[in-house]
Coordinates of C-alpha atoms in Angstrom, one line a residue:
M209 CA -24.3 -5.0 10.9
R210 CA -21.5 -5.0 13.4
L211 CA -19.6 -1.7 13.9
P212 CA -17.0 -0.3 13.4
L213 CA -17.3 -1.2 9.8
I214 CA -15.2 -0.6 6.7
S215 CA -17.1 -0.3 3.4
I216 CA -15.1 -1.3 0.3
D217 CA -16.4 -0.2 -3.1
L218 CA -14.9 -2.7 -5.5
K219 CA -16.3 -0.9 -8.6
K220 CA -14.5 2.3 -7.6
I221 CA -11.3 0.3 -7.1
E222 CA -11.6 -1.2 -10.5
D223 CA -12.3 2.2 -12.0
N224 CA -9.2 3.7 -10.3
T225 CA -7.1 0.8 -11.5
R226 CA -8.3 1.2 -15.1
L227 CA -7.4 4.9 -14.9
V228 CA -3.9 4.2 -13.5
A229 CA -3.3 1.3 -15.9
A230 CA -4.2 3.5 -19.0
S231 CA -1.6 6.1 -18.0
C232 CA 1.0 3.4 -17.3
Q233 CA 0.3 1.8 -20.7
R234 CA 1.0 5.1 -22.4
C235 CA 4.4 5.1 -20.8
G236 CA 5.2 1.5 -21.6
L237 CA 4.9 0.5 -18.0
G238 CA 3.5 -2.8 -16.6
L239 CA 1.3 -2.2 -13.6
V240 CA 1.8 -4.2 -10.4
G241 CA -1.3 -3.7 -8.1
V242 CA -0.2 -3.4 -4.5
V243 CA -2.8 -4.7 -2.0
K244 CA -0.8 -4.4 1.3
G245 CA -3.0 -1.4 2.2
C246 CA -6.0 -3.7 2.5
F247 CA -4.3 -6.7 4.0
G248 CA -4.2 -8.6 0.7
D249 CA -8.0 -8.6 0.3
P250 CA -8.7 -11.1 -2.6
L251 CA -11.8 -9.2 -3.7
V252 CA -9.8 -6.0 -4.0
A253 CA -7.1 -7.9 -5.8
K254 CA -9.7 -9.2 -8.3
A255 CA -11.0 -5.6 -8.8
M256 CA -7.4 -4.5 -9.5
E257 CA -6.9 -7.4 -11.9
A258 CA -10.2 -6.5 -13.7
G259 CA -8.9 -2.9 -14.0
G260 CA -5.6 -3.9 -15.7
A261 CA -3.2 -4.9 -13.0
K262 CA -1.6 -8.1 -14.3
I263 CA 0.5 -8.8 -11.2
L264 CA -0.5 -8.4 -7.6
A265 CA 1.8 -7.7 -4.7
D266 CA 1.9 -7.5 -0.9
S267 CA 4.6 -7.5 1.8
Q268 CA 3.1 -10.1 4.3
V269 CA 3.2 -13.9 3.9
M270 CA -0.3 -14.2 5.3
S271 CA -1.6 -11.8 2.6
L272 CA 0.3 -13.7 -0.1
M273 CA -1.3 -16.9 1.1
R274 CA -4.8 -15.4 0.9
L275 CA -4.0 -14.3 -2.7
T276 CA -2.7 -17.7 -3.7
E277 CA -5.7 -19.5 -2.2
A278 CA -8.0 -17.1 -4.1
G279 CA -6.3 -18.2 -7.4
F280 CA -3.6 -15.7 -8.0
S281 CA -0.5 -17.5 -9.3
N282 CA 2.0 -14.8 -9.5
P283 CA 2.0 -12.4 -6.5
F284 CA 5.2 -10.5 -5.6
M285 CA 6.5 -10.2 -2.0
L286 CA 7.6 -6.6 -1.8
K287 CA 9.5 -6.9 1.5
Q288 CA 12.6 -9.0 2.1
P289 CA 11.4 -12.0 4.1
T290 CA 12.8 -12.8 7.5
R291 CA 14.4 -16.2 7.9
D292 CA 11.2 -17.6 9.4
E293 CA 9.2 -16.3 6.5
T294 CA 11.4 -17.7 3.7
K295 CA 9.3 -20.9 3.2
G296 CA 6.1 -19.1 3.0
A297 CA 7.6 -16.4 0.8
V298 CA 8.7 -19.0 -1.7
K299 CA 5.5 -21.0 -1.5
F300 CA 3.1 -18.1 -1.9
S301 CA 5.0 -15.7 -4.2
S302 CA 6.7 -15.8 -7.6
C303 CA 9.3 -13.1 -6.7
C304 CA 10.8 -11.7 -3.5
F305 CA 12.3 -8.3 -3.2
I306 CA 15.6 -8.3 -1.3
S307 CA 18.4 -5.9 -0.4
D308 CA 20.8 -7.9 1.7
G309 CA 22.5 -11.1 0.6
A310 CA 22.5 -12.6 4.1
I311 CA 19.0 -13.9 3.4
L312 CA 19.9 -15.8 0.2
P313 CA 21.0 -19.2 1.7
A314 CA 17.7 -19.5 3.6
L315 CA 15.7 -18.4 0.6
A316 CA 17.5 -20.8 -1.7
K317 CA 17.0 -23.7 0.8
A318 CA 13.3 -22.9 1.0
A319 CA 13.1 -22.9 -2.8
R320 CA 14.8 -26.3 -3.1
Q321 CA 12.5 -27.7 -0.4
E322 CA 9.5 -26.4 -2.3
K323 CA 11.0 -27.7 -5.6
K324 CA 10.3 -24.3 -7.0
E325 CA 12.4 -21.6 -8.6
C326 CA 12.1 -18.4 -6.7
G327 CA 12.4 -15.1 -8.5
V328 CA 14.5 -12.5 -6.8
A329 CA 14.4 -8.7 -7.3
I330 CA 17.1 -6.4 -5.9
M331 CA 16.0 -3.3 -4.2
V332 CA 18.5 -0.4 -5.0
E333 CA 18.9 2.7 -2.9
T334 CA 18.2 5.8 -5.0
G335 CA 17.2 8.3 -2.5
G336 CA 14.2 6.8 -0.7
L337 CA 16.4 6.0 2.4
R338 CA 14.5 2.9 3.3
E339 CA 15.4 -0.6 2.0
G340 CA 17.9 -0.9 -0.8
V341 CA 21.5 -1.8 -1.6
L342 CA 23.8 0.9 -2.8
A343 CA 24.0 1.0 -6.6
A344 CA 27.7 0.2 -6.4
G345 CA 27.0 -3.1 -4.7
A346 CA 24.1 -4.2 -6.8
A347 CA 26.1 -6.1 -9.4
E348 CA 27.9 -8.1 -6.7
L349 CA 24.6 -9.0 -5.0
A350 CA 23.2 -10.0 -8.4
K351 CA 26.2 -12.3 -9.0
K352 CA 25.5 -14.0 -5.6
I353 CA 21.8 -14.6 -6.5
I354 CA 22.5 -16.4 -9.7
G355 CA 25.0 -18.6 -7.9
F356 CA 22.3 -20.2 -5.7
Q357 CA 20.4 -23.2 -7.0
G358 CA 16.7 -22.5 -6.7
L359 CA 17.0 -18.7 -7.2
R360 CA 16.6 -16.6 -10.4
L361 CA 17.5 -13.0 -10.7
A362 CA 14.2 -11.4 -12.0
G363 CA 14.7 -7.7 -11.8
L364 CA 15.7 -4.5 -10.1
A365 CA 13.5 -2.1 -8.2
T366 CA 13.7 1.0 -6.1
N367 CA 11.7 3.1 -3.7
L368 CA 12.3 6.7 -4.8
C369 CA 10.2 8.8 -2.5
Q370 CA 9.5 8.8 1.2
P371 CA 7.2 11.3 2.8
A372 CA 8.1 13.4 5.8
E373 CA 6.7 12.3 9.1
G374 CA 3.1 13.2 9.4
A375 CA 2.7 14.1 5.7
R376 CA 1.1 10.8 4.6
D377 CA -2.1 10.5 6.5
G378 CA -5.0 12.9 6.8
G379 CA -4.5 14.4 3.3
Q380 CA -1.9 16.9 4.3
E381 CA 0.3 18.2 1.6
G382 CA 3.8 16.8 1.9
P383 CA 6.9 18.9 1.9
G384 CA 7.4 18.8 -1.8
F385 CA 9.3 15.5 -2.0
E386 CA 9.5 14.5 -5.7
P387 CA 10.9 11.3 -7.1
S388 CA 14.4 12.0 -8.4
K389 CA 14.9 11.7 -12.1
A390 CA 18.6 11.1 -11.2
G391 CA 17.4 8.2 -9.0
L392 CA 15.6 6.6 -12.0
N393 CA 18.7 7.1 -14.1
T394 CA 20.8 5.4 -11.4
L395 CA 18.4 2.4 -11.4
V396 CA 18.5 2.1 -15.2
E397 CA 22.3 2.4 -15.4
T398 CA 22.6 -0.2 -12.6
A399 CA 20.4 -2.6 -14.5
K400 CA 22.4 -2.2 -17.7
E401 CA 25.6 -2.8 -15.7
I402 CA 24.2 -6.0 -14.3
E403 CA 22.9 -7.2 -17.7
D404 CA 26.2 -6.5 -19.4
K405 CA 28.5 -8.0 -16.7
L406 CA 26.4 -11.1 -16.2
D407 CA 25.2 -11.5 -19.8
L408 CA 21.5 -11.8 -19.0
K409 CA 18.2 -9.9 -19.5
L410 CA 16.2 -8.8 -16.5
D411 CA 12.5 -9.4 -16.6
F412 CA 11.7 -6.0 -15.1
I413 CA 13.1 -2.7 -13.9
S414 CA 10.6 -1.4 -11.4
G415 CA 10.8 2.3 -10.9
G416 CA 8.8 2.8 -7.8
S417 CA 5.3 3.4 -6.4
S418 CA 2.5 5.9 -6.3
S419 CA 5.0 8.7 -5.8
L420 CA 5.8 8.4 -9.5
W421 CA 2.4 9.5 -10.6
G422 CA 3.5 13.0 -11.6
L423 CA 6.0 11.5 -14.0
I424 CA 3.6 8.8 -15.3
E425 CA 0.9 11.4 -15.9
A426 CA 3.4 13.7 -17.7
G427 CA 4.7 10.7 -19.7
G428 CA 8.3 11.6 -19.3
A429 CA 11.6 10.6 -17.6
M430 CA 10.7 6.9 -17.6
A431 CA 13.1 5.7 -20.3
G432 CA 14.4 2.3 -19.3
I433 CA 11.8 1.6 -16.7
N434 CA 9.2 -1.0 -17.6
Q435 CA 7.2 -1.5 -14.4
V436 CA 5.7 0.4 -11.5
R437 CA 4.1 -0.8 -8.2
I438 CA 1.0 1.1 -7.4
G439 CA -1.2 0.8 -4.3
E440 CA -2.3 4.1 -2.7
A441 CA -3.1 5.8 -6.0
I442 CA -5.6 3.0 -6.7
L443 CA -6.9 2.5 -3.2
L444 CA -7.3 6.1 -2.1
G445 CA -7.0 8.0 -5.4
Q446 CA -4.0 10.0 -4.5
E447 CA -0.3 10.1 -5.4
T448 CA 2.3 9.9 -2.6
A449 CA 4.9 12.6 -3.5
R450 CA 2.6 15.5 -2.5
F451 CA -0.5 13.6 -1.5
K452 CA -2.6 15.3 -4.2
P453 CA -5.8 13.7 -5.5
I454 CA -5.5 12.1 -8.9
E455 CA -7.8 13.8 -11.4
G456 CA -10.7 11.5 -12.3
A457 CA -10.0 9.0 -9.5
H458 CA -12.4 8.0 -6.7
L459 CA -11.2 9.2 -3.3
D460 CA -13.9 7.3 -1.4
A461 CA -13.5 3.7 -2.4
F462 CA -13.1 3.0 1.3
A463 CA -15.2 4.4 4.1
I464 CA -15.3 3.7 7.9
F465 CA -18.5 3.8 9.8
S466 CA -18.9 4.0 13.6
E467 CA -21.8 4.3 16.0
V468 CA -22.3 7.3 18.4
L469 CA -22.2 6.1 22.0
E470 CA -22.8 9.5 23.7
V471 CA -23.7 13.1 22.8
S472 CA -23.0 15.7 25.5
D473 CA -21.8 19.2 26.2
K474 CA -18.4 19.4 27.9
R475 CA -16.1 22.2 28.8
R476 CA -12.8 22.2 26.9
G477 CA -10.3 25.0 27.4
G478 CA -12.8 27.4 28.9
T479 CA -15.3 26.7 26.1
W480 CA -18.4 24.5 26.0
V481 CA -18.2 22.0 23.2
K482 CA -21.0 19.7 21.9
Q483 CA -19.2 16.4 21.4
A484 CA -19.9 12.9 20.4
V485 CA -18.1 9.8 21.6
L486 CA -17.8 7.0 19.1
S487 CA -17.0 3.3 19.3
L488 CA -13.8 3.6 17.3
G489 CA -10.2 3.9 18.4
K490 CA -6.6 2.8 17.9
Q491 CA -7.6 -0.8 18.3
H492 CA -9.4 -0.4 15.0
I493 CA -7.3 2.0 13.0
G494 CA -3.9 2.2 14.8
A495 CA -2.4 5.6 14.7
G496 CA -3.9 6.4 11.3
M497 CA -5.9 9.5 10.4
L498 CA -9.6 9.8 9.5
K499 CA -11.3 12.5 7.4
P500 CA -14.8 13.2 8.9
Q501 CA -17.6 13.1 6.3
F502 CA -19.7 15.4 8.4
I503 CA -19.5 18.9 9.8
G504 CA -17.1 18.3 12.7
R505 CA -13.6 17.6 13.7
I506 CA -11.7 14.9 15.7
L507 CA -10.8 16.0 19.3
Q508 CA -9.1 12.9 20.7
M509 CA -8.7 9.2 20.2
G510 CA -8.1 6.5 22.7
A511 CA -7.8 2.7 22.4
D512 CA -11.5 2.2 21.8
H513 CA -13.1 5.6 21.8
L514 CA -13.1 8.6 19.4
V515 CA -14.3 12.0 20.5
V516 CA -15.5 14.5 17.8
D517 CA -16.7 18.1 18.0
I518 CA -20.2 18.2 16.5
S519 CA -21.0 21.8 17.6
E520 CA -22.1 22.8 14.1
M521 CA -24.3 19.8 13.6
D522 CA -28.1 20.2 14.0
K523 CA -29.1 16.7 15.1
L524 CA -27.1 13.8 16.4
S525 CA -28.0 11.2 18.9
A526 CA -26.6 8.1 20.5
G527 CA -27.1 5.2 18.1
D528 CA -26.5 7.3 15.0
I529 CA -23.8 6.4 12.5
L530 CA -20.9 8.7 11.4
K531 CA -18.8 8.2 8.3
F532 CA -15.0 8.8 7.8
I533 CA -12.6 8.3 4.9
P534 CA -9.4 6.6 6.2
G535 CA -5.9 7.7 5.4
Y536 CA -3.5 4.9 4.3
Y537 CA -2.3 3.8 7.7
A538 CA -5.9 3.8 9.1
L539 CA -7.0 1.8 6.1
S540 CA -4.1 -0.7 6.6
A541 CA -5.0 -1.2 10.3
A542 CA -8.7 -1.4 9.8
C543 CA -8.5 -4.0 7.1
A544 CA -6.2 -6.1 9.3
S545 CA -8.2 -5.7 12.5
P546 CA -10.5 -8.5 13.6
L547 CA -12.5 -5.8 15.4
V548 CA -13.6 -4.1 12.2
S549 CA -16.3 -5.7 10.0
K550 CA -16.1 -5.5 6.2
E551 CA -18.9 -4.7 3.7
Y552 CA -18.8 -4.7 -0.1
P553 CA -21.7 -2.6 -1.3
K554 CA -23.4 -3.5 -4.6
N555 CA -23.4 -0.8 -7.2

């Protein structure tokens, strides 16, 4: 077993998906399982599918290619492709999410070259302040889409909630950001305007992500929305408005293990601290956060070393293994890193 290692419990992911899918079904919502947090891992995708996610989605062409090669025929590309990505986006996805009409000629050209109709979903700005065209311009963008041979207007989507900096990882409670009901209403009204003006019916109106969990669980304020895109709530068992655990969900479907290289006492700020140095760093988990699954705390992290305070642990020696639960960014980096091994334990 090569370390660092990320352990992926597929049964727990399937359980979490089933829990989320049941709540979505009660609200009349189709569930899109988002696998970008695990680099489009096909085995994770299959676990999500088994749990009730009928559509899979990612934001990277390489991940979409992995899903397609594993037999998934309908993945969504959640990010507007760059011009260099349009061919791959069309080839390996059934629908691309866009917010700027400048990409349409390249996307349509790629679709014609692939002899394939490419679904397009418009991202609408409703308060998330990330990607999204203003609602007032959505109908005009929709009109442009249907004017291109090879493209088909499939739906509308939004990203309602963005956490404050530092709130996502490590399990800290966010600043109380909640998805705006007004934002959902804006999305629904915009969809109706497009359908009426262009005399068509959209396949889906996608209300958002794991930040919607509170509304989904309560079963309210979702009128007119028929789809949600869920990743973190399934992968890590937490919603992303306040980063609270979801009742009944597994919080440890992913775990990272690393070997202890050194145990020593060192002076820190006038105090002697018993510390361990591990073979784990930013090369493996980026700038993401880890939750120690032992009595201790993280002191510092470099490119390839992690230093932890183990003063309250009775026994620990070089060669021992320590366990962590990754935050979302650490999970994303670890799953994409060639320096981290993967393991799928049997239940």
